[in-house]
XYZ file of C-alpha atoms in Angstrom:
493
model
C -6.710 27.249 12.486
C -4.358 28.325 8.528
C -2.144 25.207 7.094
C 0.399 25.706 4.816
C -0.778 24.957 1.216
C 0.987 20.744 1.081
C 3.575 20.432 -1.883
C 0.884 17.697 -3.379
C 0.338 16.003 -6.351
C -1.714 17.321 -9.147
C -4.972 15.062 -8.720
C -7.243 15.285 -11.972
C -10.706 13.403 -12.852
C -12.140 11.819 -15.973
C -15.781 12.676 -16.680
C -16.450 13.120 -12.931
C -14.966 14.677 -10.020
C -17.026 14.383 -6.884
C -13.938 13.333 -4.588
C -11.621 15.381 -5.914
C -14.428 18.949 -6.443
C -12.235 21.817 -6.038
C -8.494 20.679 -5.866
C -8.291 22.313 -9.244
C -9.137 25.468 -7.510
C -7.412 25.426 -4.039
C -4.660 23.810 -3.017
C -6.248 22.905 0.399
C -10.023 22.583 1.345
C -10.046 23.608 4.611
C -13.420 23.333 6.381
C -15.007 26.785 4.374
C -14.255 26.119 1.299
C -15.351 22.524 1.569
C -18.587 23.515 2.395
C -18.841 25.628 -0.628
C -17.688 23.003 -2.872
C -19.575 20.254 -1.117
C -23.495 20.230 -0.704
C -24.766 19.670 3.081
C -24.592 16.290 4.296
C -27.786 14.896 5.910
C -27.330 12.704 8.792
C -29.274 9.064 7.320
C -29.784 7.418 11.575
C -27.816 3.952 12.061
C -30.068 1.971 9.844
C -30.174 4.301 6.800
C -26.730 4.776 6.840
C -26.099 0.749 6.363
C -28.762 0.701 3.564
C -28.064 3.034 1.665
C -23.612 1.375 1.957
C -26.067 -1.176 0.897
C -27.312 0.156 -1.942
C -24.216 2.252 -3.427
C -21.550 -1.300 -3.032
C -19.625 0.275 -1.121
C -16.182 -1.620 -0.704
C -13.271 -1.053 1.066
C -10.959 1.003 -1.722
C -7.541 -0.279 0.568
C -6.636 -3.481 -1.014
C -9.314 -6.024 -0.429
C -12.305 -5.413 -1.704
C -14.797 -5.837 1.232
C -18.273 -4.818 1.635
C -18.571 -1.914 3.711
C -21.824 -2.437 5.168
C -21.392 -6.496 6.160
C -17.847 -5.005 8.143
C -20.577 -2.290 9.518
C -23.100 -5.116 10.268
C -20.486 -7.345 11.906
C -19.061 -4.976 14.217
C -22.457 -3.517 15.150
C -23.502 -7.020 16.475
C -20.464 -7.323 18.614
C -20.701 -3.951 20.106
C -25.004 -4.489 20.438
C -23.938 -8.307 22.148
C -20.800 -6.440 24.099
C -22.861 -3.169 25.419
C -19.301 -1.281 23.797
C -19.772 1.757 21.975
C -17.606 0.642 18.915
C -14.314 2.657 17.842
C -14.179 4.115 14.299
C -10.532 3.960 12.704
C -9.675 5.538 9.353
C -7.039 4.117 7.776
C -4.638 6.396 5.846
C -1.071 5.263 6.626
C -0.251 4.501 2.935
C 3.033 2.666 3.057
C 2.846 1.587 -0.706
C 5.413 3.754 -2.269
C 3.014 3.528 -6.086
C 0.396 4.786 -3.794
C -0.349 8.487 -3.540
C -4.331 9.052 -2.894
C -5.142 8.388 0.630
C -2.326 10.866 1.281
C -3.698 13.241 -1.400
C -7.164 13.567 -0.205
C -6.105 13.738 3.963
C -3.563 16.470 2.673
C -6.201 18.729 0.648
C -9.446 16.886 0.723
C -9.290 16.029 5.138
C -13.003 17.041 5.740
C -14.631 15.027 3.217
C -12.736 11.540 4.759
C -13.656 12.835 8.428
C -17.432 13.484 7.229
C -17.718 9.934 6.316
C -15.946 9.069 9.093
C -18.450 11.104 10.993
C -21.362 9.896 9.811
C -20.559 6.238 10.833
C -19.834 8.260 14.314
C -22.967 9.503 15.249
C -24.836 6.671 13.489
C -23.701 4.022 15.493
C -23.304 5.517 18.821
C -19.047 5.248 18.502
C -16.505 6.282 20.997
C -13.956 7.585 19.866
C -12.666 8.317 15.762
C -9.087 7.425 15.517
C -7.040 8.761 11.702
C -3.648 6.912 11.036
C -1.384 8.460 8.992
C 2.349 7.906 7.993
C 5.102 9.978 10.184
C 6.227 12.874 7.754
C 3.147 12.884 5.315
C 1.363 15.910 5.197
C -1.549 14.572 6.564
C 0.099 14.580 10.048
C -0.177 18.420 10.037
C -3.683 18.829 7.284
C -5.809 16.007 9.631
C -5.131 17.382 13.155
C -6.146 21.198 11.616
C -9.381 19.874 10.268
C -9.712 18.293 13.361
C -9.835 21.832 15.270
C -12.054 23.364 11.963
C -14.602 21.534 12.826
C -16.932 19.501 16.073
C -17.853 15.276 15.336
C -20.308 13.926 17.440
C -17.400 11.667 19.627
C -13.811 12.591 20.062
C -11.271 11.961 18.044
C -7.290 12.036 17.048
C -4.915 11.271 14.891
C -1.919 8.677 15.513
C 1.445 8.819 13.570
C 2.930 5.370 12.705
C 6.064 4.091 10.429
C 5.961 5.250 6.917
C 6.733 1.126 6.397
C 4.781 -1.033 3.690
C 3.123 -2.430 6.635
C 1.923 -0.006 8.502
C -1.378 0.264 6.534
C -2.371 -3.474 7.273
C -5.049 -3.506 9.802
C -3.494 -5.527 12.462
C -0.095 -3.657 12.453
C -2.726 -0.219 12.303
C -4.538 -1.500 15.479
C -1.556 -2.566 17.065
C -0.132 1.099 16.656
C -3.124 2.738 18.322
C -2.471 -0.001 21.242
C 0.700 1.617 21.744
C 2.140 -1.855 20.106
C 5.002 -2.260 17.958
C 2.718 -1.218 13.792
C 3.285 -4.421 13.004
C 0.769 -7.548 11.655
C -0.685 -9.505 14.714
C 0.832 -12.753 14.698
C -1.953 -14.581 14.881
C -5.350 -13.080 12.743
C -7.863 -10.890 14.571
C -10.679 -9.329 13.029
C -11.096 -5.547 14.180
C -14.825 -6.248 14.146
C -14.794 -8.648 16.847
C -13.311 -6.465 19.152
C -10.901 -8.471 21.808
C -7.543 -8.753 20.553
C -7.370 -7.061 16.963
C -9.754 -3.896 17.896
C -8.977 -1.141 19.502
C -8.396 -1.158 23.468
C -10.311 -4.395 22.727
C -13.648 -2.461 21.428
C -15.505 -3.596 18.025
C -13.584 -1.406 15.396
C -15.058 -0.688 11.856
C -11.593 0.416 10.118
C -11.851 1.462 6.645
C -9.463 3.126 4.116
C -9.016 6.958 3.657
C -11.112 6.678 0.090
C -13.704 4.732 1.430
C -14.746 6.981 3.619
C -15.173 9.972 1.175
C -16.537 8.048 -0.727
C -19.193 7.412 1.942
C -19.793 10.908 2.149
C -19.875 11.197 -1.386
C -23.458 8.557 -1.514
C -24.494 10.154 1.700
C -25.040 13.839 -0.098
C -25.802 12.501 -3.780
C -28.064 9.504 -2.926
C -28.269 5.862 -4.834
C -29.267 7.070 -7.634
C -27.469 9.787 -8.336
C -24.377 8.203 -6.802
C -24.863 5.299 -9.196
C -25.481 7.504 -12.555
C -21.651 7.072 -13.277
C -19.877 3.469 -12.654
C -20.828 0.085 -13.942
C -24.153 -1.529 -12.483
C -22.154 -3.672 -9.936
C -19.469 -1.375 -8.774
C -21.282 1.881 -9.611
C -19.760 5.794 -8.747
C -16.004 6.240 -8.961
C -12.766 5.394 -8.158
C -9.377 6.701 -7.174
C -6.690 6.094 -8.486
C -1.954 6.747 -8.913
C -0.680 6.645 -12.663
C 3.808 7.037 -11.570
C 5.024 8.636 -14.360
C 8.404 7.744 -14.760
C 11.254 11.083 -14.160
C 7.421 12.826 -13.316
C 5.561 13.533 -10.145
C 2.398 10.777 -10.182
C -0.854 11.933 -10.855
C -4.247 11.427 -8.757
C -6.177 10.592 -10.925
C -10.215 9.749 -10.616
C -12.532 8.114 -13.231
C -15.330 6.038 -13.100
C -15.669 2.873 -12.222
C -15.102 0.524 -15.141
C -13.527 3.170 -17.660
C -10.577 1.433 -19.729
C -7.289 2.116 -18.829
C -5.759 3.291 -22.067
C -7.122 6.428 -22.064
C -6.298 7.438 -18.092
C -2.674 6.138 -19.642
C -3.291 8.287 -22.180
C -4.880 11.293 -20.368
C -1.567 11.047 -18.054
C 1.015 11.072 -20.730
C 1.600 7.092 -20.299
C 2.125 3.914 -23.343
C 1.645 0.685 -22.172
C 5.619 0.246 -22.646
C 6.664 -3.784 -21.958
C 3.785 -3.714 -19.271
C 1.834 -2.560 -17.205
C 1.475 -3.423 -13.143
C -2.249 -2.453 -12.053
C -2.924 -2.601 -8.270
C 0.495 -2.138 -6.855
C 3.204 -3.853 -5.098
C 0.555 -6.505 -4.310
C -1.170 -6.555 -7.590
C -0.383 -8.278 -11.169
C 1.278 -7.264 -13.552
C -0.344 -7.045 -17.748
C 0.713 -7.405 -21.252
C -0.133 -4.089 -22.552
C -2.335 -5.829 -25.405
C -4.290 -6.689 -22.238
C -3.744 -3.683 -20.579
C -5.095 -0.706 -22.734
C -8.631 -2.812 -23.162
C -8.486 -3.643 -19.148
C -11.833 -2.109 -17.631
C -10.639 -0.785 -14.023
C -13.086 -2.431 -12.421
C -12.415 -5.064 -9.568
C -14.733 -7.652 -11.980
C -13.423 -6.488 -15.159
C -8.761 -6.665 -13.581
C -10.332 -9.954 -12.133
C -11.162 -11.478 -15.315
C -7.311 -10.269 -17.283
C -5.809 -11.765 -14.070
C -5.055 -8.663 -12.378
C -6.605 -6.727 -9.205
C -7.612 -3.319 -8.645
C -5.948 -3.362 -4.940
C -5.336 -0.140 -4.016
C -5.191 1.792 -7.262
C -2.476 2.195 -8.543
C -0.829 1.999 -11.377
C 2.594 1.688 -13.322
C 4.320 1.570 -17.047
C 6.730 0.139 -17.164
C 8.702 1.795 -20.764
C 10.242 -0.034 -22.877
C 14.493 1.467 -22.117
C 14.486 -0.152 -18.709
C 15.414 -3.555 -18.060
C 12.261 -5.378 -16.495
C 13.712 -7.821 -14.405
C 16.206 -5.465 -12.288
C 13.546 -3.070 -12.165
C 11.363 -6.474 -10.379
C 14.698 -7.223 -8.585
C 15.010 -4.077 -7.249
C 11.719 -4.037 -5.609
C 11.328 -7.350 -5.154
C 14.711 -6.845 -2.529
C 12.504 -4.356 -1.104
C 9.574 -5.995 -0.145
C 11.436 -8.341 1.349
C 13.364 -5.999 3.352
C 10.025 -4.918 4.311
C 7.951 -7.435 5.871
C 7.588 -7.971 9.899
C 9.395 -11.420 10.075
C 7.032 -12.955 12.165
C 6.040 -15.894 9.819
C 7.877 -18.544 7.790
C 6.430 -17.173 4.291
C 8.395 -13.496 5.100
C 11.494 -15.098 6.430
C 12.627 -17.549 4.412
C 10.619 -17.283 1.808
C 9.903 -14.089 0.211
C 14.109 -13.005 0.800
C 14.029 -16.790 -0.890
C 12.853 -14.772 -3.492
C 14.614 -12.013 -4.162
C 18.259 -13.502 -3.740
C 17.022 -16.040 -6.495
C 15.609 -12.183 -8.796
C 18.775 -10.598 -8.089
C 20.201 -13.863 -9.677
C 18.048 -13.569 -12.721
C 18.534 -10.020 -13.100
C 22.736 -10.646 -13.735
C 21.895 -12.544 -16.992
C 23.607 -16.274 -17.466
C 21.683 -17.845 -14.883
C 20.755 -21.072 -14.510
C 17.342 -21.959 -15.345
C 17.061 -23.885 -11.680
C 18.035 -19.786 -10.268
C 13.748 -19.616 -12.239
C 12.720 -22.300 -10.598
C 14.197 -21.378 -6.976
C 12.259 -17.923 -7.600
C 8.591 -20.233 -8.333
C 9.469 -22.274 -5.373
C 9.737 -19.829 -3.223
C 7.043 -17.955 -3.967
C 4.936 -20.665 -4.026
C 5.878 -22.085 -0.603
C 4.464 -17.754 0.308
C 1.599 -17.873 -0.457
C -1.655 -18.519 1.947
C 0.454 -19.280 5.087
C 1.267 -15.577 6.082
C 0.667 -13.664 9.314
C -0.826 -11.198 7.090
C -1.660 -10.365 3.511
C 1.981 -9.265 2.747
C 3.562 -12.356 1.304
C 0.229 -13.286 -1.352
C 0.391 -9.553 -2.343
C 3.823 -10.104 -2.709
C 4.207 -13.584 -4.422
C 1.104 -12.560 -7.211
C 3.628 -9.120 -7.797
C 6.203 -11.467 -8.961
C 4.865 -14.595 -10.077
C 2.725 -12.226 -12.466
C 6.131 -10.005 -13.453
C 7.397 -13.547 -14.544
C 4.884 -14.227 -17.247
C 4.343 -11.399 -18.224
C 8.145 -10.955 -18.951
C 9.284 -13.688 -19.985
C 10.755 -13.769 -23.021
C 13.149 -10.900 -20.145
C 12.901 -14.238 -18.232
C 14.664 -17.013 -21.645
C 17.470 -13.942 -22.354
C 18.558 -13.733 -18.555
C 18.828 -17.281 -18.791
C 20.266 -17.834 -21.929
C 22.325 -15.652 -22.573
C 23.864 -12.315 -19.702
C 20.783 -10.843 -20.505
C 18.395 -8.054 -22.361
C 20.994 -5.423 -22.374
C 18.805 -2.305 -21.132
C 19.798 -0.709 -18.173
C 17.712 -0.343 -14.874
C 15.976 3.126 -14.853
C 14.256 2.616 -11.319
C 11.093 3.206 -13.029
C 9.460 1.383 -10.700
C 9.070 3.741 -7.585
C 10.739 2.945 -4.240
C 11.360 5.582 -1.166
C 14.898 6.676 -0.026
C 17.167 4.383 0.845
C 17.108 3.989 5.012
C 17.646 2.299 7.729
C 20.403 -0.584 8.093
C 22.279 -2.290 5.376
C 24.988 -5.317 6.123
C 28.347 -4.366 3.605
C 31.076 -7.090 3.305
C 34.505 -5.677 2.530
C 36.166 -8.475 -0.127
C 39.124 -6.928 1.066
C 38.842 -8.778 4.437
C 36.507 -11.434 3.473
C 38.014 -15.159 3.285
C 34.806 -17.503 2.536
C 34.489 -18.523 6.125
C 31.025 -18.443 6.243
C 30.057 -18.094 9.423
C 27.890 -14.912 8.870
C 25.849 -16.805 7.090
C 25.590 -19.308 10.602
C 24.663 -17.093 12.284
C 22.115 -14.421 10.006
C 20.733 -16.880 7.546
C 18.092 -14.857 6.393
C 20.674 -12.320 5.621
C 23.554 -13.683 3.304
C 23.553 -16.406 1.365
C 26.899 -17.852 0.532
C 27.462 -18.498 -3.503
C 28.909 -21.496 -4.965
C 33.061 -20.463 -3.611
C 31.778 -19.805 0.408
C 31.591 -15.973 -0.239
C 28.556 -14.158 0.488
C 26.515 -13.313 -3.040
C 26.074 -10.250 -2.271
C 27.897 -6.918 -1.057
C 25.355 -4.574 0.113
C 22.188 -6.188 1.893
C 19.251 -4.470 3.051
C 18.083 -5.209 6.803
C 15.200 -5.055 8.237
C 14.275 -4.509 12.317
C 13.665 -7.816 12.711
C 16.915 -9.029 11.658
C 19.999 -6.671 13.190
C 19.960 -8.882 15.863
C 20.991 -11.374 13.478
C 23.042 -8.650 11.807
C 24.905 -7.399 14.625
C 26.026 -10.911 15.713
C 27.867 -11.560 12.028
C 29.620 -7.989 13.086
C 30.500 -9.000 16.428
C 31.521 -12.603 15.485
C 33.373 -12.286 11.603
C 36.940 -13.198 12.222
C 37.843 -11.705 9.396
C 36.967 -8.276 10.391
C 34.641 -8.119 7.200
C 31.251 -7.551 7.905
C 29.591 -3.877 8.670
C 26.480 -2.347 10.436
C 25.690 0.835 8.450
C 22.541 3.116 8.920
C 20.896 5.394 6.780
C 19.012 8.477 7.762
């Protein structure tokens, strides 16, 4: 089946091309090109595959970094006890705006991802392989075309998920496969355990696209050759998405432990005012720390950072850091599932405080309110979204402390907000307040407290408010019952 070449990101590598092998010569590796570029794949069997994953220290590349072999053993133990074959799930629902590595793999090297999933399916006697992709992404076309080109050890299918941040959370993905709303489960449940956490209540082995591709590379190379690059504790390579102001991001493959500075240089980027590592659930680093930061989980953790999903953004000196952060904070708050206190109150409160802080001449209490809201959001969420968002915002307040002081003591830093931090095009619903009609009645804030905050004079603090799906009921109540007809609900496509 012929697939039109996807208009996708450029792939580069430093030192070694493994996951990105052949992408300098092929826009997309169909099965014929894939077999020419990569060595033959041998099936190691159940014990051999587990031993291989342990020998190379394979960990999840979607953010949490959980050891693959430990997750697989837990899944198989439950499968053996239940007498039910497991389900293999490929998580390619990359809703992180700053990350595109999984989208690139599924669009341009889909067979490498399918190789890894097929190895596990054959070795573990899986019932099915399910590949989750974001609706509208190139993988929506590329993955089914790849499935049609080859035989797999069990049935396989693709499921398209809403292109939202929380769609990539493992529980949300499993719920989507099971035909439920694609939001994290209200109560945490491990996919490996089956039951409510698994696909069709089966024990489910779920990893992101890069993890499966890394497994296929390790099976081809063997433990010793795989560990020829990288660090002793984290051998092999890692995929990064390096975001560039005013240009498409680059997906770059580097040996684990490579310093960040040469990666930025290779992409034509300077550290600027600060560098975000790990994406919007990651952490900010001071420029002086960033240039010498080793790109490994242990190396970044020692600096207070995190590798996360491998997304990197350098913030130029010419843009206002707090204005940039406030935009992302508002987006992250609207992207939540709204199922727990931290997402319903903590993140919106923090986002509102950051908007006020970015505007300049803010009271010191605004900063304290933001820190309190983020502190309360940590550790109590139904998923990792509140914790990751809090880390992103709290480290920003520390790294950009001088800018925070400038916005507290005066009109601000004087720099415009250039929109450097990547965000998807505005879509969905928003509330709009018509100042020519608003009389400061305040009923809207009573009916939609998650959306509308009132200033000291009783008027809404914002005229345009993004509305998450879980907030639409309150938004419609505010519109329908506003005595002055000053509130409108607009939908953007």
